[in-house]
Every structure is written in structure tokens, then in C-alpha cells.
mmCIF file of C-alpha atoms and ligand atoms in Angstrom:
data_model
loop_
_atom_site.group_PDB
_atom_site.id
_atom_site.type_symbol
_atom_site.label_atom_id
_atom_site.label_comp_id
_atom_site.label_asym_id
_atom_site.label_seq_id
_atom_site.Cartn_x
_atom_site.Cartn_y
_atom_site.Cartn_z
ATOM 1 C CA MET S 1 0.011 0.009 0.008
ATOM 2 C CA GLN S 2 1.832 3.211 -1.151
ATOM 3 C CA SER S 3 1.698 6.040 1.377
ATOM 4 C CA GLY S 4 -0.984 8.708 0.499
ATOM 5 C CA LYS S 5 -2.764 6.363 -1.877
ATOM 6 C CA LEU S 6 -6.368 5.882 -0.794
ATOM 7 C CA VAL S 7 -7.325 2.159 -0.586
ATOM 8 C CA THR S 8 -11.074 1.714 -0.655
ATOM 9 C CA MET S 9 -12.723 -0.982 1.384
ATOM 10 C CA ASP S 10 -13.743 -2.719 -1.820
ATOM 11 C CA GLU S 11 -10.163 -2.895 -2.996
ATOM 12 C CA PHE S 12 -9.034 -4.035 0.491
ATOM 13 C CA THR S 13 -11.572 -6.846 0.685
ATOM 14 C CA ILE S 14 -10.612 -8.082 -2.816
ATOM 15 C CA GLN S 15 -6.894 -7.977 -1.846
ATOM 16 C CA GLU S 16 -7.689 -9.928 1.386
ATOM 17 C CA THR S 17 -9.735 -12.523 -0.554
ATOM 18 C CA ARG S 18 -6.677 -13.264 -2.721
ATOM 19 C CA LYS S 19 -4.805 -14.380 0.467
ATOM 20 C CA PHE S 20 -7.344 -17.280 0.879
ATOM 21 C CA PRO S 21 -7.322 -19.471 -2.279
ATOM 22 C CA GLN S 22 -10.440 -21.219 -1.129
ATOM 23 C CA ALA S 23 -12.325 -18.017 -0.580
ATOM 24 C CA THR S 24 -15.319 -17.469 -2.951
ATOM 25 C CA GLY S 25 -15.642 -13.695 -2.359
ATOM 26 C CA GLU S 26 -19.168 -14.081 -0.852
ATOM 27 C CA LEU S 27 -18.084 -12.838 2.591
ATOM 28 C CA SER S 28 -16.336 -9.781 1.006
ATOM 29 C CA SER S 29 -19.316 -8.975 -1.072
ATOM 30 C CA LEU S 30 -21.576 -9.202 2.047
ATOM 31 C CA LEU S 31 -19.214 -6.763 3.860
ATOM 32 C CA ARG S 32 -19.539 -4.403 0.886
ATOM 33 C CA ASP S 33 -23.335 -4.618 1.082
ATOM 34 C CA LEU S 34 -23.207 -3.713 4.791
ATOM 35 C CA GLY S 35 -20.923 -0.802 3.866
ATOM 36 C CA LEU S 36 -23.550 0.419 1.338
ATOM 37 C CA ALA S 37 -26.230 0.160 4.009
ATOM 38 C CA GLY S 38 -24.018 2.230 6.318
ATOM 39 C CA LYS S 39 -23.641 4.958 3.690
ATOM 40 C CA ILE S 40 -27.439 5.232 3.242
ATOM 41 C CA ILE S 41 -28.019 5.321 6.978
ATOM 42 C CA ASN S 42 -25.183 7.871 7.351
ATOM 43 C CA LYS S 43 -26.891 10.209 4.819
ATOM 44 C CA GLN S 44 -30.020 10.319 7.062
ATOM 45 C CA VAL S 45 -28.108 10.585 10.311
ATOM 46 C CA ARG S 46 -25.996 13.516 9.012
ATOM 47 C CA LYS S 47 -29.103 15.619 8.352
ATOM 48 C CA ALA S 48 -31.237 14.289 11.135
ATOM 49 C CA GLY S 49 -32.165 17.714 12.435
ATOM 50 C CA LEU S 50 -33.580 18.815 9.057
ATOM 51 C CA GLY S 51 -35.701 15.907 7.830
ATOM 52 C CA ASP S 52 -38.570 14.340 9.803
ATOM 53 C CA VAL S 53 -36.272 11.581 11.227
ATOM 54 C CA LEU S 54 -35.719 12.673 14.816
ATOM 55 C CA GLY S 55 -37.910 11.525 17.674
ATOM 56 C CA LYS S 56 -40.005 8.461 18.444
ATOM 57 C CA HIS S 57 -41.739 6.423 15.861
ATOM 58 C CA GLY S 58 -44.634 5.477 18.127
ATOM 59 C CA ALA S 59 -44.057 1.696 18.079
ATOM 60 C CA THR S 60 -42.134 -0.551 20.573
ATOM 61 C CA ASN S 61 -39.829 -3.420 19.784
ATOM 62 C CA VAL S 62 -39.680 -6.934 21.248
ATOM 63 C CA GLN S 63 -37.630 -5.629 24.154
ATOM 64 C CA GLY S 64 -40.412 -3.253 25.054
ATOM 65 C CA GLU S 65 -38.295 -0.255 23.965
ATOM 66 C CA GLU S 66 -39.716 2.695 22.147
ATOM 67 C CA GLN S 67 -38.481 2.654 18.608
ATOM 68 C CA MET S 68 -36.997 5.831 17.239
ATOM 69 C CA LYS S 69 -37.737 6.956 13.671
ATOM 70 C CA LEU S 70 -34.069 6.430 12.729
ATOM 71 C CA ASP S 71 -34.136 2.934 14.246
ATOM 72 C CA ILE S 72 -36.930 2.018 11.793
ATOM 73 C CA PHE S 73 -35.232 3.725 8.828
ATOM 74 C CA ALA S 74 -31.890 1.925 9.571
ATOM 75 C CA ASN S 75 -33.649 -1.438 10.118
ATOM 76 C CA GLU S 76 -35.542 -1.247 6.819
ATOM 77 C CA THR S 77 -32.441 -0.089 4.964
ATOM 78 C CA LEU S 78 -30.423 -3.138 6.214
ATOM 79 C CA ILE S 79 -33.260 -5.617 5.617
ATOM 80 C CA ASN S 80 -33.778 -4.365 2.038
ATOM 81 C CA ILE S 81 -30.095 -4.134 1.058
ATOM 82 C CA LEU S 82 -29.414 -7.640 2.487
ATOM 83 C CA LYS S 83 -32.519 -9.029 0.785
ATOM 84 C CA ASN S 84 -31.247 -7.792 -2.592
ATOM 85 C CA SER S 85 -27.785 -9.010 -1.802
ATOM 86 C CA THR S 86 -26.786 -12.361 -3.419
ATOM 87 C CA ASP S 87 -24.934 -13.486 -0.310
ATOM 88 C CA CYS S 88 -27.393 -13.406 2.598
ATOM 89 C CA ALA S 89 -29.863 -16.171 3.385
ATOM 90 C CA GLY S 90 -31.605 -14.287 6.250
ATOM 91 C CA ILE S 91 -31.290 -11.748 9.085
ATOM 92 C CA ALA S 92 -32.151 -11.183 12.667
ATOM 93 C CA SER S 93 -32.460 -7.712 14.067
ATOM 94 C CA GLU S 94 -32.863 -6.027 17.541
ATOM 95 C CA GLU S 95 -35.959 -4.426 16.072
ATOM 96 C CA ASN S 96 -37.656 -7.678 14.837
ATOM 97 C CA ASP S 97 -39.184 -10.362 17.121
ATOM 98 C CA ASP S 98 -37.992 -13.277 14.984
ATOM 99 C CA HIS S 99 -35.426 -13.899 12.247
ATOM 100 C CA LEU S 100 -36.389 -13.261 8.580
ATOM 101 C CA SER S 101 -35.363 -15.860 5.956
ATOM 102 C CA TYR S 102 -35.053 -14.670 2.323
ATOM 103 C CA GLU S 103 -36.549 -17.392 0.096
ATOM 104 C CA ASP S 104 -35.589 -16.391 -3.373
ATOM 105 C CA THR S 105 -33.179 -18.896 -5.009
ATOM 106 C CA PHE S 106 -30.046 -16.726 -4.703
ATOM 107 C CA SER S 107 -30.579 -16.055 -1.004
ATOM 108 C CA ALA S 108 -31.717 -19.605 -0.134
ATOM 109 C CA ASN S 109 -28.403 -20.864 -1.569
ATOM 110 C CA SER S 110 -26.348 -18.313 0.346
ATOM 111 C CA LYS S 111 -24.198 -19.714 3.078
ATOM 112 C CA TYR S 112 -24.245 -16.661 5.371
ATOM 113 C CA VAL S 113 -26.763 -15.083 7.783
ATOM 114 C CA VAL S 114 -26.502 -11.631 9.419
ATOM 115 C CA LEU S 115 -27.631 -10.321 12.808
ATOM 116 C CA PHE S 116 -27.586 -6.591 13.492
ATOM 117 C CA ASP S 117 -28.446 -3.803 15.863
ATOM 118 C CA PRO S 118 -29.510 -1.308 13.173
ATOM 119 C CA LEU S 119 -28.958 1.801 15.323
ATOM 120 C CA ASP S 120 -27.127 1.407 18.605
ATOM 121 C CA GLY S 121 -27.293 4.189 21.117
ATOM 122 C CA SER S 122 -30.891 5.189 20.399
ATOM 123 C CA SER S 123 -30.888 7.463 23.523
ATOM 124 C CA ASN S 124 -28.259 9.592 21.814
ATOM 125 C CA ILE S 125 -30.012 10.075 18.446
ATOM 126 C CA ASP S 126 -31.800 13.290 19.364
ATOM 127 C CA VAL S 127 -28.855 14.846 21.157
ATOM 128 C CA ASN S 128 -26.395 14.569 18.234
ATOM 129 C CA ALA S 129 -23.981 12.233 20.062
ATOM 130 C CA PRO S 130 -22.233 9.296 18.236
ATOM 131 C CA ILE S 131 -24.457 6.314 17.412
ATOM 132 C CA GLY S 132 -23.781 3.214 15.311
ATOM 133 C CA THR S 133 -24.776 0.049 13.534
ATOM 134 C CA ILE S 134 -23.406 -3.319 14.787
ATOM 135 C CA PHE S 135 -23.407 -6.491 12.676
ATOM 136 C CA ALA S 136 -22.421 -10.240 13.039
ATOM 137 C CA ILE S 137 -21.961 -12.742 10.208
ATOM 138 C CA TYR S 138 -22.317 -16.500 10.699
ATOM 139 C CA ARG S 139 -22.017 -19.363 8.243
ATOM 140 C CA ARG S 140 -25.381 -21.019 8.374
ATOM 141 C CA VAL S 141 -25.780 -24.550 9.890
ATOM 142 C CA SER S 142 -29.031 -25.291 8.019
ATOM 143 C CA GLU S 143 -29.223 -26.902 4.542
ATOM 144 C CA LEU S 144 -28.352 -24.756 1.485
ATOM 145 C CA GLY S 145 -31.224 -24.356 -0.915
ATOM 146 C CA LYS S 146 -33.744 -24.269 1.963
ATOM 147 C CA PRO S 147 -34.879 -21.340 4.096
ATOM 148 C CA CYS S 148 -32.533 -20.608 6.970
ATOM 149 C CA THR S 149 -33.607 -21.552 10.499
ATOM 150 C CA GLU S 150 -33.448 -20.152 14.009
ATOM 151 C CA ALA S 151 -30.459 -22.461 14.639
ATOM 152 C CA ASP S 152 -28.485 -20.390 12.167
ATOM 153 C CA PHE S 153 -28.899 -17.389 14.525
ATOM 154 C CA LEU S 154 -28.333 -19.147 17.849
ATOM 155 C CA GLN S 155 -24.627 -19.998 17.316
ATOM 156 C CA PRO S 156 -21.965 -19.127 19.894
ATOM 157 C CA GLY S 157 -19.811 -16.079 19.137
ATOM 158 C CA SER S 158 -16.798 -18.345 18.683
ATOM 159 C CA ARG S 159 -18.399 -19.471 15.390
ATOM 160 C CA LEU S 160 -18.557 -15.934 13.909
ATOM 161 C CA MET S 161 -17.040 -15.489 10.406
ATOM 162 C CA ALA S 162 -16.869 -11.733 10.677
ATOM 163 C CA ALA S 163 -18.314 -8.924 12.745
ATOM 164 C CA GLY S 164 -18.170 -5.138 12.710
ATOM 165 C CA TYR S 165 -19.740 -1.781 13.339
ATOM 166 C CA ILE S 166 -20.350 1.516 11.525
ATOM 167 C CA ILE S 167 -19.962 4.537 13.824
ATOM 168 C CA TYR S 168 -21.679 7.840 12.912
ATOM 169 C CA GLY S 169 -19.382 10.162 14.883
ATOM 170 C CA SER S 170 -17.060 13.062 14.142
ATOM 171 C CA SER S 171 -16.364 11.031 10.967
ATOM 172 C CA THR S 172 -18.205 8.005 9.740
ATOM 173 C CA MET S 173 -16.129 4.807 10.059
ATOM 174 C CA MET S 174 -16.623 1.113 9.362
ATOM 175 C CA VAL S 175 -14.558 -1.250 11.461
ATOM 176 C CA TYR S 176 -14.696 -4.973 10.856
ATOM 177 C CA ALA S 177 -12.920 -8.085 12.047
ATOM 178 C CA THR S 178 -12.385 -11.390 10.466
ATOM 179 C CA LYS S 179 -10.605 -14.206 12.359
ATOM 180 C CA VAL S 180 -7.272 -12.802 11.211
ATOM 181 C CA SER S 181 -7.401 -9.054 11.659
ATOM 182 C CA VAL S 182 -9.347 -5.923 12.491
ATOM 183 C CA ASN S 183 -9.337 -2.979 10.066
ATOM 184 C CA GLY S 184 -10.907 0.499 10.103
ATOM 185 C CA PHE S 185 -12.204 2.512 7.114
ATOM 186 C CA THR S 186 -13.191 6.191 7.101
ATOM 187 C CA LEU S 187 -15.881 7.392 4.781
ATOM 188 C CA GLU S 188 -14.389 9.848 2.205
ATOM 189 C CA PRO S 189 -17.502 11.913 1.406
ATOM 190 C CA SER S 190 -16.103 13.372 -1.814
ATOM 191 C CA ILE S 191 -15.927 9.898 -3.394
ATOM 192 C CA GLY S 192 -18.563 8.208 -1.188
ATOM 193 C CA GLU S 193 -16.180 5.377 -0.296
ATOM 194 C CA PHE S 194 -14.950 3.902 2.883
ATOM 195 C CA CYS S 195 -11.120 4.126 2.693
ATOM 196 C CA LEU S 196 -8.513 2.245 4.829
ATOM 197 C CA SER S 197 -7.542 4.568 7.649
ATOM 198 C CA HIS S 198 -6.877 2.189 10.558
ATOM 199 C CA PRO S 199 -5.042 -0.956 9.288
ATOM 200 C CA ASN S 200 -4.581 -3.879 11.590
ATOM 201 C CA ILE S 201 -6.049 -2.379 14.760
ATOM 202 C CA LYS S 202 -4.532 -3.686 18.058
ATOM 203 C CA CYS S 203 -6.294 -3.002 21.428
ATOM 204 C CA PRO S 204 -3.658 -1.772 23.870
ATOM 205 C CA GLU S 205 -3.011 -4.251 26.705
ATOM 206 C CA ASP S 206 -3.466 -1.492 29.330
ATOM 207 C CA GLY S 207 -5.457 1.714 29.422
ATOM 208 C CA LYS S 208 -6.337 4.657 31.660
ATOM 209 C CA ILE S 209 -10.087 4.853 31.100
ATOM 210 C CA TYR S 210 -12.967 2.889 32.703
ATOM 211 C CA SER S 211 -16.446 3.223 31.099
ATOM 212 C CA ILE S 212 -19.628 2.243 33.000
ATOM 213 C CA ASN S 213 -22.987 3.954 33.746
ATOM 214 C CA GLN S 214 -22.076 4.682 37.377
ATOM 215 C CA GLY S 215 -25.482 6.194 37.872
ATOM 216 C CA ASN S 216 -26.627 2.609 38.362
ATOM 217 C CA SER S 217 -24.037 1.892 41.082
ATOM 218 C CA ILE S 218 -26.679 1.732 43.891
ATOM 219 C CA LYS S 219 -27.822 -1.484 42.201
ATOM 220 C CA TYR S 220 -24.260 -3.040 41.968
ATOM 221 C CA THR S 221 -22.830 -5.890 43.994
ATOM 222 C CA GLN S 222 -20.160 -5.332 46.623
ATOM 223 C CA GLU S 223 -17.654 -6.962 44.257
ATOM 224 C CA MET S 224 -18.461 -4.475 41.554
ATOM 225 C CA HIS S 225 -18.070 -1.606 44.030
ATOM 226 C CA GLY S 226 -14.670 -3.088 44.933
ATOM 227 C CA TYR S 227 -13.489 -2.820 41.341
ATOM 228 C CA LEU S 228 -14.880 0.778 40.937
ATOM 229 C CA ASN S 229 -13.040 1.835 44.096
ATOM 230 C CA TYR S 230 -9.933 0.254 42.657
ATOM 231 C CA CYS S 231 -10.308 2.325 39.472
ATOM 232 C CA MET S 232 -10.881 5.556 41.469
ATOM 233 C CA GLU S 233 -8.239 5.149 44.146
ATOM 234 C CA GLU S 234 -4.888 7.067 43.971
ATOM 235 C CA ASN S 235 -1.927 4.936 42.822
ATOM 236 C CA LYS S 236 0.586 6.984 40.840
ATOM 237 C CA GLU S 237 2.764 3.992 39.845
ATOM 238 C CA GLU S 238 -0.225 2.216 38.285
ATOM 239 C CA GLY S 239 -1.611 5.408 36.745
ATOM 240 C CA ARG S 240 -4.782 5.485 38.929
ATOM 241 C CA PRO S 241 -7.215 6.945 39.452
ATOM 242 C CA TYR S 242 -8.400 6.101 35.902
ATOM 243 C CA SER S 243 -10.503 8.662 33.996
ATOM 244 C CA GLN S 244 -14.203 7.803 33.615
ATOM 245 C CA ARG S 245 -15.777 8.193 30.111
ATOM 246 C CA TYR S 246 -19.376 7.042 29.194
ATOM 247 C CA ILE S 247 -21.028 8.203 26.002
ATOM 248 C CA GLY S 248 -23.985 5.887 26.441
ATOM 249 C CA SER S 249 -23.679 4.403 22.911
ATOM 250 C CA MET S 250 -21.941 0.947 23.102
ATOM 251 C CA VAL S 251 -20.438 1.489 19.611
ATOM 252 C CA ALA S 252 -18.840 4.769 20.613
ATOM 253 C CA ASP S 253 -17.593 3.603 24.026
ATOM 254 C CA LEU S 254 -16.219 0.442 22.457
ATOM 255 C CA HIS S 255 -14.577 2.279 19.533
ATOM 256 C CA ARG S 256 -12.646 4.415 22.030
ATOM 257 C CA THR S 257 -11.759 1.360 24.114
ATOM 258 C CA LEU S 258 -10.597 -0.518 21.037
ATOM 259 C CA VAL S 259 -8.200 2.254 19.758
ATOM 260 C CA LYS S 260 -7.137 3.878 22.994
ATOM 261 C CA GLY S 261 -7.428 1.043 25.449
ATOM 262 C CA GLY S 262 -9.529 0.895 28.592
ATOM 263 C CA ILE S 263 -12.410 -1.141 29.937
ATOM 264 C CA PHE S 264 -16.101 -0.965 29.151
ATOM 265 C CA ILE S 265 -18.520 -2.604 31.637
ATOM 266 C CA TYR S 266 -22.258 -3.154 31.567
ATOM 267 C CA PRO S 267 -22.642 -5.491 34.593
ATOM 268 C CA ALA S 268 -25.595 -7.441 35.923
ATOM 269 C CA ASP S 269 -27.380 -5.451 38.631
ATOM 270 C CA LYS S 270 -30.364 -5.756 40.954
ATOM 271 C CA SER S 271 -32.821 -4.525 38.253
ATOM 272 C CA ALA S 272 -31.083 -6.301 35.343
ATOM 273 C CA PRO S 273 -29.720 -9.589 36.809
ATOM 274 C CA LYS S 274 -28.848 -10.786 33.302
ATOM 275 C CA GLY S 275 -27.277 -7.431 32.258
ATOM 276 C CA LYS S 276 -28.824 -5.034 29.707
ATOM 277 C CA LEU S 277 -26.944 -5.538 26.447
ATOM 278 C CA ARG S 278 -27.960 -8.188 23.977
ATOM 279 C CA LEU S 279 -25.657 -11.207 23.411
ATOM 280 C CA GLN S 280 -26.280 -11.963 19.711
ATOM 281 C CA TYR S 281 -26.074 -8.488 18.021
ATOM 282 C CA GLU S 282 -24.305 -6.287 20.548
ATOM 283 C CA CYS S 283 -21.936 -8.257 22.879
ATOM 284 C CA ASN S 284 -20.776 -11.130 20.552
ATOM 285 C CA PRO S 285 -19.894 -8.976 17.623
ATOM 286 C CA MET S 286 -17.992 -6.537 19.879
ATOM 287 C CA ALA S 287 -16.328 -9.424 21.712
ATOM 288 C CA PHE S 288 -15.216 -10.932 18.382
ATOM 289 C CA ILE S 289 -13.679 -7.655 17.214
ATOM 290 C CA VAL S 290 -11.950 -6.804 20.542
ATOM 291 C CA GLU S 291 -10.567 -10.332 20.887
ATOM 292 C CA ALA S 292 -9.338 -10.300 17.236
ATOM 293 C CA ALA S 293 -7.463 -7.067 18.217
ATOM 294 C CA GLY S 294 -5.821 -8.702 21.189
ATOM 295 C CA GLY S 295 -8.247 -7.496 23.915
ATOM 296 C CA LYS S 296 -10.296 -9.618 26.325
ATOM 297 C CA VAL S 297 -14.090 -10.057 26.931
ATOM 298 C CA VAL S 298 -15.875 -11.866 29.705
ATOM 299 C CA CYS S 299 -19.372 -12.032 31.220
ATOM 300 C CA GLY S 300 -17.933 -12.281 34.724
ATOM 301 C CA LYS S 301 -17.105 -15.975 34.703
ATOM 302 C CA ARG S 302 -16.106 -16.949 31.206
ATOM 303 C CA ASN S 303 -15.459 -15.703 27.638
ATOM 304 C CA ILE S 304 -18.614 -14.369 26.240
ATOM 305 C CA LEU S 305 -17.827 -16.042 22.832
ATOM 306 C CA ASP S 306 -18.311 -19.420 24.501
ATOM 307 C CA ILE S 307 -21.913 -18.859 25.586
ATOM 308 C CA GLN S 308 -24.352 -21.114 23.776
ATOM 309 C CA PRO S 309 -27.336 -18.766 22.970
ATOM 310 C CA THR S 310 -30.879 -20.063 23.710
ATOM 311 C CA GLU S 311 -32.907 -16.993 22.755
ATOM 312 C CA LEU S 312 -32.433 -14.436 19.944
ATOM 313 C CA HIS S 313 -32.724 -11.379 22.218
ATOM 314 C CA GLN S 314 -30.992 -12.793 25.402
ATOM 315 C CA ARG S 315 -28.882 -10.449 27.421
ATOM 316 C CA THR S 316 -25.487 -10.859 29.131
ATOM 317 C CA PRO S 317 -23.241 -8.855 31.498
ATOM 318 C CA ILE S 318 -20.045 -7.685 29.712
ATOM 319 C CA PHE S 319 -16.535 -6.711 30.746
ATOM 320 C CA ILE S 320 -14.571 -5.841 27.593
ATOM 321 C CA GLY S 321 -11.403 -4.047 26.564
ATOM 322 C CA SER S 322 -7.624 -4.031 27.403
ATOM 323 C CA LYS S 323 -6.471 -7.529 28.366
ATOM 324 C CA ASN S 324 -4.822 -6.573 31.615
ATOM 325 C CA MET S 325 -7.665 -4.313 32.814
ATOM 326 C CA VAL S 326 -10.295 -7.026 32.130
ATOM 327 C CA SER S 327 -8.172 -9.613 34.007
ATOM 328 C CA LYS S 328 -7.890 -7.212 36.918
ATOM 329 C CA ALA S 329 -11.662 -6.590 36.953
ATOM 330 C CA LEU S 330 -12.228 -10.335 37.012
ATOM 331 C CA GLU S 331 -10.106 -10.641 40.146
ATOM 332 C CA PHE S 332 -12.814 -8.545 41.832
ATOM 333 C CA VAL S 333 -15.942 -9.827 40.284
ATOM 334 C CA ARG S 334 -15.364 -13.417 39.330
ATOM 335 C CA GLU S 335 -18.134 -15.757 40.598
ATOM 336 C CA LYS S 336 -20.624 -13.102 41.840
ATOM 337 C CA GLU S 337 -21.325 -11.429 38.551
ATOM 338 C CA ALA S 338 -21.699 -14.583 36.609
ATOM 339 C CA VAL S 339 -25.462 -15.246 35.948
ATOM 340 C CA VAL S 340 -25.121 -17.025 32.629
HETATM 341 P P1 FBP N 1 -29.782 0.358 21.845
HETATM 342 O O1 FBP N 1 -29.750 1.813 21.799
HETATM 343 O O2 FBP N 1 -29.501 -0.273 20.561
HETATM 344 O O3 FBP N 1 -31.027 -0.194 22.478
HETATM 345 O O4 FBP N 1 -28.525 -0.130 22.744
HETATM 346 C C1 FBP N 1 -28.433 -0.112 24.035
HETATM 347 C C2 FBP N 1 -27.565 0.989 24.606
HETATM 348 O O5 FBP N 1 -28.064 2.248 24.180
HETATM 349 C C3 FBP N 1 -26.077 0.843 24.302
HETATM 350 O O6 FBP N 1 -25.671 1.423 23.093
HETATM 351 C C4 FBP N 1 -25.411 1.552 25.526
HETATM 352 O O7 FBP N 1 -24.179 1.093 25.827
HETATM 353 C C5 FBP N 1 -26.440 1.288 26.655
HETATM 354 O O8 FBP N 1 -27.686 0.886 25.987
HETATM 355 C C6 FBP N 1 -26.729 2.507 27.472
HETATM 356 O O9 FBP N 1 -27.538 2.082 28.502
HETATM 357 P P2 FBP N 1 -27.763 3.016 29.801
HETATM 358 O O10 FBP N 1 -28.525 4.177 29.346
HETATM 359 O O11 FBP N 1 -28.570 2.076 30.702
HETATM 360 O O12 FBP N 1 -26.457 3.264 30.350
#
């Protein structure tokens, strides 16, 4: 890659495919379709204050959450783009009760399924803070040529083929991981292409930032308080107290944690004994990305990627980020936090 030469995500995925002689290019083309969906959602997000896309839609989703107009727009955009894609047999979304299988011949013969959170950080949409789209790609376990089944969407994270997110922040970026590497692409508006800007991302082993909604701390266990006190206590040698940062969009808090180091925690608590964040389209894709970048992810007792899902919208506690910081947190919370 010559310095200064822009490498588009399309070029990059094609170059990567060449490294795997058995590759058919289907996964790369699916990633490109997700990039296209990201560009269309980005266009709406960037002018959210002008069009009629801010505010609530009036409906609620399967989690009982009020859906925002942009949630619906992003959801429909992804469903339609992946439906027209030649490489997706079906989808599951945070906004849909059940999975959707695409039954046209092309889709039914596709070997991949996609799960997504179409717009993560809904509470930040109307206040112009960073939001994102999260996606996870599995090779289906059901028979090709037939409609995909629920089993295709209830696979452990360790079976992911690829996962990523698109962050609509100060710039728009797409970050995705395969089993071998994590790469980031920034949208170059003048050519409308995601271009390689963060090659081979590595999550620093240590960090100086902890990220948690401490407003919930009255509901935390003693062990969790033990770790928070550890983060806030003075220890110059170890660079503590850490700084606290919490944007309230998982995509934005995880993007910072991935590139700068740190730890992001959404623990179980008295009102959410299984945690808040969803395993299949929030925690597993982020866990796959951070682990591929050398970071660590647990639910309090074990690696989140080893959990065998039983429900599409199940939740899990999550401790994710710099390897050494997550290991330290585990020293405090192991056992008590594990509810899965
Ligand atoms: P959705 O917006 O997709 O429902 O995601 C959940 C989420 O907004 C995460 O992005 C974020 O990390 C978390 O919930 C914030 O929760 P809380 O407001 O309880 O801290």
C-alpha cells in the first residue's frame, strides 16, 4: 500500500480474498453490502435535524423499547439491502421479534446469515451524540437451498465468520474483524467510499479509562463496588485513578476502548440480573472484534464467545477491553457477577 494512496474497502476486501485461495468472495461482497447500508443510513443521520427523522416512531420493539424513527429507517435499509444481496440467506435484528429468511433462489443458496443492531445508542439520536450500527456474520448450519432456520442465529460467538460496526461520529467509520485481523475504514464523502484509515487495529493491553453507567451503582454488588473503588483510588505508579468516560452508545464507548485502551462494563445489577446488552447482536460482535485485536471479553465468569445462546434477544453482563484491565476486573468480580 503506497503512502498517501487511498485504498477503498472494496479494493481491500478483494486483496484480502486473494490471500485465501479457497475464498469465494461471498463474505467480502456481504461486507460491501453492509458498507452500502451504512452509507445510506449515514446520509439520514447527517441531516437528522432537518428531515422528519428525529424523535419516536410510536411503536415498541420486542424488548419493550420505544423505537426511534431512525431505528426504523436503519432497520428497513439493512433488511432491504441484504434481501437484494446475493450473499445473505436471512437476518435477525434488534428491532424484529424473529429472524427473517429470504426465500428467493439466490438467498436460499447463500451460506451466510447476518444479525444486526441497526442503530445502537438510540438514547443519543436526538442529542447529536455518536451512534452506530453493529453486525455479526455467521456461516449457516441449516441446509443450503432451503430457508434458513433459528439455529443459524443461535450460534456461539466463537463461530462468527466476521463482525463489525459503523460509527456515525465526528467522521463515519466502518470497522470490521475477520478471524485474522481488525481494520478500520473512514468514509471519504467526496468519493462516497470507505477508505482504509486504521489498518490492523490492536487494542492496547493496558489503558487509563474505565467506562460504565455509574449512575446505576446503587444496584451493583459489593464486588463491583470493589472494582470501581480500585479504578478511582490514587496509585501513581499504576496510573490510577483512571478517567471515567461514558457516551452511552456501546459502539462509541467500544470504539474508544478498542483504539485507545480501557475497559467498558455493563454488569448485571439488581434490576437487570442478566445485564442489559444483547448477546447476539451487541456483545458477541463486539467481543469478536476486541478479541481479534488482542483484547479480552468476559461476562464475569467466562469468555462471552463461548456462551451457547438459547434466545435471539437474550442479554448478558459484559466486561470488555484491554487484556490486563479486564483480567484485573475479573479478580474482583469473578463468581458473583456470573449469571449465565
Ligand atoms: P440500543 O440503543 O441499541 O437499544 O443499545 C443499548 C444502549 O443504548 C447501548 O448502546 C449503551 O451502551 C447502553 O444501551 C446504554 O444504557 P444505559 O442508558 O442504561 O447506560
